[in-house]
Amino acid sequence: MRRALALAERAGALGEVPVGAVVVKDGEVIGEGFNQPIMNCDPTGHAEIIALRSAGSALQNYRLSGCDLYVTIEPCTMCVGAMVHGRIRRVVFGAAEPRAGALQSQLQLMENAHYNHLMQWQGGVLAAECGDLISQFFRHKRGKN
C-alpha cells in the first residue's frame, strides 16, 4: 500500500485525483498505475485499470489469477468489473469511497453470486493516510488550504 500511496502522490502532483494502485503476484510487484484520465484524455484511465494493463503485459496474459491489487481508494464499478474479468484474487484498498465505491460503500458488487469470478477484498488499510491525501487534494483544488 505504501507504493500505491507514492503513486497516488505522483498523480496529485500532475493535477490528477491522487489514486495509486499496484498488482502483486507471489510477493512481487508486476504492475502499477496512477490516475491519469485527464492527461491521457481517457475516461478509463483509473489507477486500477492502468495497473491491470501493466500486470497483463508483464505476464503476457489477460488473466491475472493469483494476483492481488492494492489501491488507495475503494474501486468504482468500472474498476471492479475489470478486476473480475482479469480474475484478480484479492483487492485491498485504503480509504472508502462513499459516493462511488463498489465494494463496501455503495454497490457491494462482490455480494452478488452471479459473477463468473468472485474476488476477496479488504478495506481500511492505511485508510487515514489514503483518505487524507484525497481530502488535501480537493481542499487545495477548491482553494481551502
mmCIF file of C-alpha atoms in Angstrom:
data_model
loop_
_atom_site.group_PDB
_atom_site.id
_atom_site.type_symbol
_atom_site.label_atom_id
_atom_site.label_comp_id
_atom_site.label_asym_id
_atom_site.label_seq_id
_atom_site.Cartn_x
_atom_site.Cartn_y
_atom_site.Cartn_z
ATOM 1 C CA MET A 1 0.000 0.000 0.000
ATOM 2 C CA ARG A 2 2.950 2.326 0.593
ATOM 3 C CA ARG A 3 3.923 2.004 -3.071
ATOM 4 C CA ALA A 4 0.328 2.748 -4.089
ATOM 5 C CA LEU A 5 0.410 5.873 -1.888
ATOM 6 C CA ALA A 6 3.618 7.048 -3.582
ATOM 7 C CA LEU A 7 1.951 6.575 -6.971
ATOM 8 C CA ALA A 8 -1.107 8.477 -5.745
ATOM 9 C CA GLU A 9 1.120 11.378 -4.728
ATOM 10 C CA ARG A 10 2.604 11.361 -8.230
ATOM 11 C CA ALA A 11 -0.894 11.601 -9.714
ATOM 12 C CA GLY A 12 -1.750 14.511 -7.428
ATOM 13 C CA ALA A 13 1.431 16.353 -8.395
ATOM 14 C CA LEU A 14 0.314 16.091 -12.020
ATOM 15 C CA GLY A 15 -3.125 17.504 -11.216
ATOM 16 C CA GLU A 16 -4.907 14.155 -11.346
ATOM 17 C CA VAL A 17 -7.048 12.845 -8.486
ATOM 18 C CA PRO A 18 -4.428 11.131 -6.291
ATOM 19 C CA VAL A 19 -5.119 7.422 -6.585
ATOM 20 C CA GLY A 20 -2.413 4.793 -6.959
ATOM 21 C CA ALA A 21 -2.552 1.038 -7.495
ATOM 22 C CA VAL A 22 -0.164 -1.908 -7.634
ATOM 23 C CA VAL A 23 -0.654 -5.517 -8.681
ATOM 24 C CA VAL A 24 1.337 -8.125 -6.758
ATOM 25 C CA LYS A 25 1.951 -11.774 -7.592
ATOM 26 C CA ASP A 26 3.964 -14.055 -5.355
ATOM 27 C CA GLY A 27 5.174 -11.074 -3.335
ATOM 28 C CA GLU A 28 6.471 -9.176 -6.374
ATOM 29 C CA VAL A 29 5.015 -6.025 -7.932
ATOM 30 C CA ILE A 30 4.173 -6.881 -11.533
ATOM 31 C CA GLY A 31 2.041 -3.864 -12.430
ATOM 32 C CA GLU A 32 1.368 -0.375 -11.195
ATOM 33 C CA GLY A 33 -0.504 2.738 -12.149
ATOM 34 C CA PHE A 34 -1.849 6.053 -11.010
ATOM 35 C CA ASN A 35 -4.859 8.065 -12.106
ATOM 36 C CA GLN A 36 -4.353 9.734 -15.477
ATOM 37 C CA PRO A 37 -7.679 10.205 -17.255
ATOM 38 C CA ILE A 38 -7.101 13.950 -17.704
ATOM 39 C CA MET A 39 -3.581 13.805 -19.096
ATOM 40 C CA ASN A 40 -4.414 10.865 -21.385
ATOM 41 C CA CYS A 41 -7.915 12.055 -22.350
ATOM 42 C CA ASP A 42 -9.105 8.597 -21.330
ATOM 43 C CA PRO A 43 -12.184 8.021 -19.173
ATOM 44 C CA THR A 44 -10.832 4.560 -18.317
ATOM 45 C CA GLY A 45 -7.519 5.977 -17.098
ATOM 46 C CA HIS A 46 -8.056 4.983 -13.477
ATOM 47 C CA ALA A 47 -5.086 3.776 -11.430
ATOM 48 C CA GLU A 48 -6.507 0.261 -11.181
ATOM 49 C CA ILE A 49 -7.042 -0.102 -14.935
ATOM 50 C CA ILE A 50 -3.516 1.083 -15.693
ATOM 51 C CA ALA A 51 -2.084 -1.295 -13.073
ATOM 52 C CA LEU A 52 -4.105 -4.201 -14.517
ATOM 53 C CA ARG A 53 -2.875 -3.420 -18.041
ATOM 54 C CA SER A 54 0.705 -3.237 -16.789
ATOM 55 C CA ALA A 55 0.375 -6.579 -14.988
ATOM 56 C CA GLY A 56 -1.220 -8.223 -18.023
ATOM 57 C CA SER A 57 1.692 -7.065 -20.157
ATOM 58 C CA ALA A 58 4.202 -8.345 -17.602
ATOM 59 C CA LEU A 59 2.547 -11.782 -17.508
ATOM 60 C CA GLN A 60 1.657 -11.778 -21.214
ATOM 61 C CA ASN A 61 -1.829 -12.837 -20.171
ATOM 62 C CA TYR A 62 -5.117 -11.071 -19.577
ATOM 63 C CA ARG A 63 -5.885 -13.496 -16.756
ATOM 64 C CA LEU A 64 -4.284 -12.303 -13.552
ATOM 65 C CA SER A 65 -5.074 -15.357 -11.448
ATOM 66 C CA GLY A 66 -3.194 -15.432 -8.175
ATOM 67 C CA CYS A 67 -2.668 -11.664 -8.230
ATOM 68 C CA ASP A 68 -3.657 -9.139 -5.600
ATOM 69 C CA LEU A 69 -4.376 -5.477 -6.330
ATOM 70 C CA TYR A 70 -3.658 -2.755 -3.774
ATOM 71 C CA VAL A 71 -5.307 0.624 -4.328
ATOM 72 C CA THR A 72 -5.505 3.739 -2.190
ATOM 73 C CA ILE A 73 -9.268 4.287 -2.613
ATOM 74 C CA GLU A 74 -12.186 1.867 -2.834
ATOM 75 C CA PRO A 75 -12.638 0.960 -6.522
ATOM 76 C CA CYS A 76 -15.530 2.132 -8.682
ATOM 77 C CA THR A 77 -17.860 -0.124 -10.665
ATOM 78 C CA MET A 78 -15.706 0.012 -13.809
ATOM 79 C CA CYS A 79 -12.580 -0.998 -11.941
ATOM 80 C CA VAL A 80 -14.276 -3.796 -10.002
ATOM 81 C CA GLY A 81 -15.609 -5.121 -13.315
ATOM 82 C CA ALA A 82 -12.121 -5.112 -14.822
ATOM 83 C CA MET A 83 -10.752 -6.916 -11.759
ATOM 84 C CA VAL A 84 -13.447 -9.587 -12.054
ATOM 85 C CA HIS A 85 -12.708 -10.073 -15.765
ATOM 86 C CA GLY A 86 -8.988 -10.229 -15.005
ATOM 87 C CA ARG A 87 -9.566 -12.820 -12.268
ATOM 88 C CA ILE A 88 -7.825 -10.789 -9.558
ATOM 89 C CA ARG A 89 -7.668 -12.950 -6.440
ATOM 90 C CA ARG A 90 -7.993 -10.148 -3.888
ATOM 91 C CA VAL A 91 -8.252 -6.373 -3.800
ATOM 92 C CA VAL A 92 -7.033 -4.381 -0.819
ATOM 93 C CA PHE A 93 -7.978 -0.723 -0.589
ATOM 94 C CA GLY A 94 -7.202 2.141 1.719
ATOM 95 C CA ALA A 95 -9.986 4.668 2.187
ATOM 96 C CA ALA A 96 -13.644 4.032 1.445
ATOM 97 C CA GLU A 97 -15.210 5.982 -1.427
ATOM 98 C CA PRO A 98 -18.650 6.967 -0.097
ATOM 99 C CA ARG A 99 -20.020 8.209 -3.426
ATOM 100 C CA ALA A 100 -18.838 5.639 -5.929
ATOM 101 C CA GLY A 101 -17.256 2.766 -4.003
ATOM 102 C CA ALA A 102 -18.398 -0.528 -5.455
ATOM 103 C CA LEU A 103 -17.221 -2.995 -2.807
ATOM 104 C CA GLN A 104 -18.474 -1.640 0.504
ATOM 105 C CA SER A 105 -19.787 1.915 0.239
ATOM 106 C CA GLN A 106 -22.474 1.745 -2.421
ATOM 107 C CA LEU A 107 -22.957 -1.345 -4.551
ATOM 108 C CA GLN A 108 -21.273 -4.221 -2.666
ATOM 109 C CA LEU A 109 -20.691 -5.931 -6.013
ATOM 110 C CA MET A 110 -18.890 -8.957 -4.594
ATOM 111 C CA GLU A 111 -22.008 -9.906 -2.650
ATOM 112 C CA ASN A 112 -23.697 -10.829 -5.941
ATOM 113 C CA ALA A 113 -23.179 -14.506 -6.653
ATOM 114 C CA HIS A 114 -23.960 -14.242 -10.376
ATOM 115 C CA TYR A 115 -20.420 -13.274 -11.415
ATOM 116 C CA ASN A 116 -18.242 -15.935 -13.003
ATOM 117 C CA HIS A 117 -15.439 -14.932 -10.600
ATOM 118 C CA LEU A 118 -15.646 -13.618 -7.062
ATOM 119 C CA MET A 119 -12.640 -11.941 -5.534
ATOM 120 C CA GLN A 120 -11.847 -11.386 -1.922
ATOM 121 C CA TRP A 121 -11.488 -7.839 -0.683
ATOM 122 C CA GLN A 122 -10.325 -5.929 2.333
ATOM 123 C CA GLY A 123 -10.706 -2.234 3.037
ATOM 124 C CA GLY A 124 -9.230 0.179 5.529
ATOM 125 C CA VAL A 125 -5.515 -0.492 5.034
ATOM 126 C CA LEU A 126 -3.737 2.818 5.760
ATOM 127 C CA ALA A 127 -7.189 4.361 5.405
ATOM 128 C CA ALA A 128 -6.342 7.599 7.215
ATOM 129 C CA GLU A 129 -3.297 8.299 5.041
ATOM 130 C CA CYS A 130 -5.122 7.403 1.843
ATOM 131 C CA GLY A 131 -8.173 9.464 2.769
ATOM 132 C CA ASP A 132 -6.079 12.444 3.878
ATOM 133 C CA LEU A 133 -4.290 12.512 0.532
ATOM 134 C CA ILE A 134 -7.595 12.776 -1.344
ATOM 135 C CA SER A 135 -9.045 15.311 1.118
ATOM 136 C CA GLN A 136 -5.972 17.544 0.910
ATOM 137 C CA PHE A 137 -6.031 17.381 -2.878
ATOM 138 C CA PHE A 138 -9.633 18.574 -3.088
ATOM 139 C CA ARG A 139 -9.174 21.198 -0.345
ATOM 140 C CA HIS A 140 -6.245 22.630 -2.286
ATOM 141 C CA LYS A 141 -8.150 22.435 -5.584
ATOM 142 C CA ARG A 142 -11.041 24.353 -4.054
ATOM 143 C CA GLY A 143 -8.688 26.913 -2.517
ATOM 144 C CA LYS A 144 -9.445 25.892 1.061
ATOM 145 C CA ASN A 145 -5.950 25.190 2.318
#
